[in-house]
Coordinates of C-alpha atoms in Angstrom, one line a residue:
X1 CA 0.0 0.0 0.0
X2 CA 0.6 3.5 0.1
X3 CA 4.0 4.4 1.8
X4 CA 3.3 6.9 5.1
X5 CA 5.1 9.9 4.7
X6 CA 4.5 11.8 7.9
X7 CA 2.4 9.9 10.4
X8 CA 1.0 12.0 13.1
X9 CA -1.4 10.6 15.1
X10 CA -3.5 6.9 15.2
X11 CA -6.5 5.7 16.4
X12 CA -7.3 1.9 16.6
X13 CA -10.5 0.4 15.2
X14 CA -10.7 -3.0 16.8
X15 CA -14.0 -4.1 15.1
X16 CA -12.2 -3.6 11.7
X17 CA -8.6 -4.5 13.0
X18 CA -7.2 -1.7 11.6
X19 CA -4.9 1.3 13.1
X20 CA -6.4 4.9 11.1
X21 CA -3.3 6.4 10.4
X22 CA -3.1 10.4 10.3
X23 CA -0.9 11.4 7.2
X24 CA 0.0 15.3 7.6
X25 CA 2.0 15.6 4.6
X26 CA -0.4 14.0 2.4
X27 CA -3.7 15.1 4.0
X28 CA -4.8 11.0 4.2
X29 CA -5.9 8.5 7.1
X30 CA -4.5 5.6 5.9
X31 CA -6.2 2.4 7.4
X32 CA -3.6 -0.2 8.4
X33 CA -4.5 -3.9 8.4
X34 CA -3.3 -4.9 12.3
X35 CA -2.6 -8.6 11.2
X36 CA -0.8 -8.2 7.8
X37 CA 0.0 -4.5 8.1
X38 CA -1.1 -3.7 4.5
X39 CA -2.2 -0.2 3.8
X40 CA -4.6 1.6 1.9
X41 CA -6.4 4.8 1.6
X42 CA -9.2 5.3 3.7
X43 CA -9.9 8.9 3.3
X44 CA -8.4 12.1 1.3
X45 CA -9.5 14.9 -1.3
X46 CA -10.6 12.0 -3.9
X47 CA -12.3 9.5 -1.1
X48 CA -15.4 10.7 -0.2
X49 CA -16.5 14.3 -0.1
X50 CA -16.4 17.1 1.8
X51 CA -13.5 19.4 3.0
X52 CA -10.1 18.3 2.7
X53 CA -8.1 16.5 5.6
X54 CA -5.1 19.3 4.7
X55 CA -3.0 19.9 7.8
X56 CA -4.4 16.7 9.8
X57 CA -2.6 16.4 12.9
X58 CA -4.5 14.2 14.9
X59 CA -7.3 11.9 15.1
X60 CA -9.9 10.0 17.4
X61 CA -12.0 7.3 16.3
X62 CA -16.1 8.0 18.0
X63 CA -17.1 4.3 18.1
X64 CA -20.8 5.0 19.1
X65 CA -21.4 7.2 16.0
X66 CA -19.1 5.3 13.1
X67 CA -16.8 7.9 12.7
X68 CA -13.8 9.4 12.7
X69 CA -12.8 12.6 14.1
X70 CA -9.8 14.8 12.3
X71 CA -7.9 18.3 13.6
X72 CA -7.1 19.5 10.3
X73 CA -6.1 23.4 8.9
X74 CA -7.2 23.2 5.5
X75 CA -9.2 25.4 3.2
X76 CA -11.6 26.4 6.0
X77 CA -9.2 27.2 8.4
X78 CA -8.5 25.4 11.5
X79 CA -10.6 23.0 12.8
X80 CA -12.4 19.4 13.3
X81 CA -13.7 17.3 10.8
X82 CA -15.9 14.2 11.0
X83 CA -15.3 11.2 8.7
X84 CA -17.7 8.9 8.2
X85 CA -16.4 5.1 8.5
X86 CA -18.2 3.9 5.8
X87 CA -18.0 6.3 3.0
X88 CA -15.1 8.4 3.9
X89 CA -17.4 11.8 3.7
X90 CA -16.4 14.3 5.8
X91 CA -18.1 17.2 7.6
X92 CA -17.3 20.1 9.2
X93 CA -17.9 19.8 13.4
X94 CA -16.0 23.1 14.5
X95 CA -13.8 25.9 12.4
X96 CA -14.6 29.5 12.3
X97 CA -17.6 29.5 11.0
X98 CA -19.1 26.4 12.8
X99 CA -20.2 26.9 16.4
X100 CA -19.1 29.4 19.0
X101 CA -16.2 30.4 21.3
X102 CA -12.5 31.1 20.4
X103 CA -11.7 29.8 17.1
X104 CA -8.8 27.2 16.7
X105 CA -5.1 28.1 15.1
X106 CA -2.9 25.5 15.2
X107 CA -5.0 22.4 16.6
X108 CA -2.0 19.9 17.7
X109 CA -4.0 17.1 19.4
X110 CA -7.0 15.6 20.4
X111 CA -8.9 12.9 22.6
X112 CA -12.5 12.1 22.7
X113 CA -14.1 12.5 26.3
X114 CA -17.4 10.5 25.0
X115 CA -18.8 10.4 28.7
X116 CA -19.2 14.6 28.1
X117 CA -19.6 14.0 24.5
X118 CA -16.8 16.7 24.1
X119 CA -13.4 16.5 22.7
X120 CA -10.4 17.8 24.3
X121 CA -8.1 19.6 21.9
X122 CA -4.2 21.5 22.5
X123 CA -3.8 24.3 20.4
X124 CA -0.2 25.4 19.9
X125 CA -0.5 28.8 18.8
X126 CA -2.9 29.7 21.6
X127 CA -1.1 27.7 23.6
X128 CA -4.3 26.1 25.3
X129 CA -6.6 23.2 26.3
X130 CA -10.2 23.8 24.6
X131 CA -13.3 21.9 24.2
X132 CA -15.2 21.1 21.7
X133 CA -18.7 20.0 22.1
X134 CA -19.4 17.3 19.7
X135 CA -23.0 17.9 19.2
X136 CA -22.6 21.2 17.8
X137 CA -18.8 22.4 17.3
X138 CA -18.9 25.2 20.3
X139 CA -15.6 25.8 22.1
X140 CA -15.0 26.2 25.3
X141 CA -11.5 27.3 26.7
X142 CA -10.5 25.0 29.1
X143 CA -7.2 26.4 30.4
X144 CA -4.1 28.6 28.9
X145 CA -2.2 31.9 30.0
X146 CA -5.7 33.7 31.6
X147 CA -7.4 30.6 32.7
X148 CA -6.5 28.5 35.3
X149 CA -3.1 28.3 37.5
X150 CA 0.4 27.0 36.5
X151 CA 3.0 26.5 34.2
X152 CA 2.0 28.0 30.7
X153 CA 2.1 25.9 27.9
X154 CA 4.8 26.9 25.4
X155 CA 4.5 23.8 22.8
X156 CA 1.4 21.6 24.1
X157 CA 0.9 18.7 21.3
X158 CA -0.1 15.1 22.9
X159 CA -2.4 14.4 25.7
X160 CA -4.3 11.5 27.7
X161 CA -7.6 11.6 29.7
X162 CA -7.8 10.6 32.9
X163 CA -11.4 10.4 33.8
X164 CA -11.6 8.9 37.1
X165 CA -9.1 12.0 38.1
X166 CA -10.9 14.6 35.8
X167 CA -7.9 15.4 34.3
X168 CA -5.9 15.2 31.1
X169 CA -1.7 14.8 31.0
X170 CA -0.5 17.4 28.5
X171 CA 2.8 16.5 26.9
X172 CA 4.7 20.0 26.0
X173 CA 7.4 20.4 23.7
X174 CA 9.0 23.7 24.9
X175 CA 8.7 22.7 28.7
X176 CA 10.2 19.3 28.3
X177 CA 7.4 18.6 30.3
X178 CA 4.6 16.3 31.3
X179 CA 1.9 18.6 32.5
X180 CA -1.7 17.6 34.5
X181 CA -4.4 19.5 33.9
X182 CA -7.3 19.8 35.7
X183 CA -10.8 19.7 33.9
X184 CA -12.3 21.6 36.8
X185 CA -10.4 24.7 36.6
X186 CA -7.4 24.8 34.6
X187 CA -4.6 24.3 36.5
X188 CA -1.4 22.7 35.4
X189 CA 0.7 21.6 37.6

């Protein structure tokens, strides 16, 4: 299959035994078979319709609702894109001008918190933790500079939730750091 030429971010699909690669450089998820780890195409500009995957740097697969959800800066700006599983068509969940709140930059990464049917997003250029209500693409800014208590982010890129804590561990490039955030309120400590 195709070769991956800057692979950013994965989500597993164990129903379909597949890893959904995030391709940066070429603006593609790429599905790879777990078992024989053959590639293919699952979505970009000529699969499916909708706005381009340009800029994808992180991705989240939504079991309940048989898709996938993309960070992307493309044509529209910055923002999240849902992929369907089945067809590859994508749709527009949150950019600039879909929902409300502070628009996204430089969205870095991403993790579903399906028990507040929100996703949790890093921004580098703000330099923040937003939500993103999944229903209807409003953000909410979580914690960054203004909000909350802490360490600033300088390069946040990677995170984990941690439900039971209420909290999500924010890798940060600049800091060298491992940061914990909490939902609650902000702080990073």
């Amino acid at each position: 299959g195709p070769a991956l030429t800057f692979p950013r971010s994965l989500a597993f699909d164990a129903v379909r035994g597949e890893a959904l690669v995030v391709d940066t450089v070429l603006g593609e998820i790429l599905a790879v078979d777990i078992a024989t780890g053959d590639r293919t195409i699952f979505a970009e500009n000529t699969t499916g319709t909708g706005p381009s995957l340009l800029g994808a740097s992180a991705v989240a697969l939504h079991s309940a609702s048989e898709r996938v959800l993309a960070t992307v800066v493309n044509e529209d700006g910055a923002g999240l894109v849902w992929v369907d599983l089945a067809t590859a068509d994508r749709t527009t969940l949150a950019n600039a001008g879909t929902g409300t709140g502070p628009d996204l930059e430089a969205p870095t990464g991403m993790v579903l918190d399906a028990a507040n049917n929100v996703a949790l997003v890093l921004d580098d250029t703000l330099d923040a933790l937003l939500s993103v209500d999944l229903g209807n693409g409003n953000r909410t800014l979580l914690s960054d500079v203004t909000t909350g208590s802490g360490a600033s982010f300088g390069s946040p890129n990677a995170l984990a939730l941690d439900s039971p804590n209420n909290r999500v561990l924010v890798v940060d490039d600049a800091l060298d750091a491992l940061l914990s955030v909490d939902l609650a309120n902000g702080n990073r400590v």
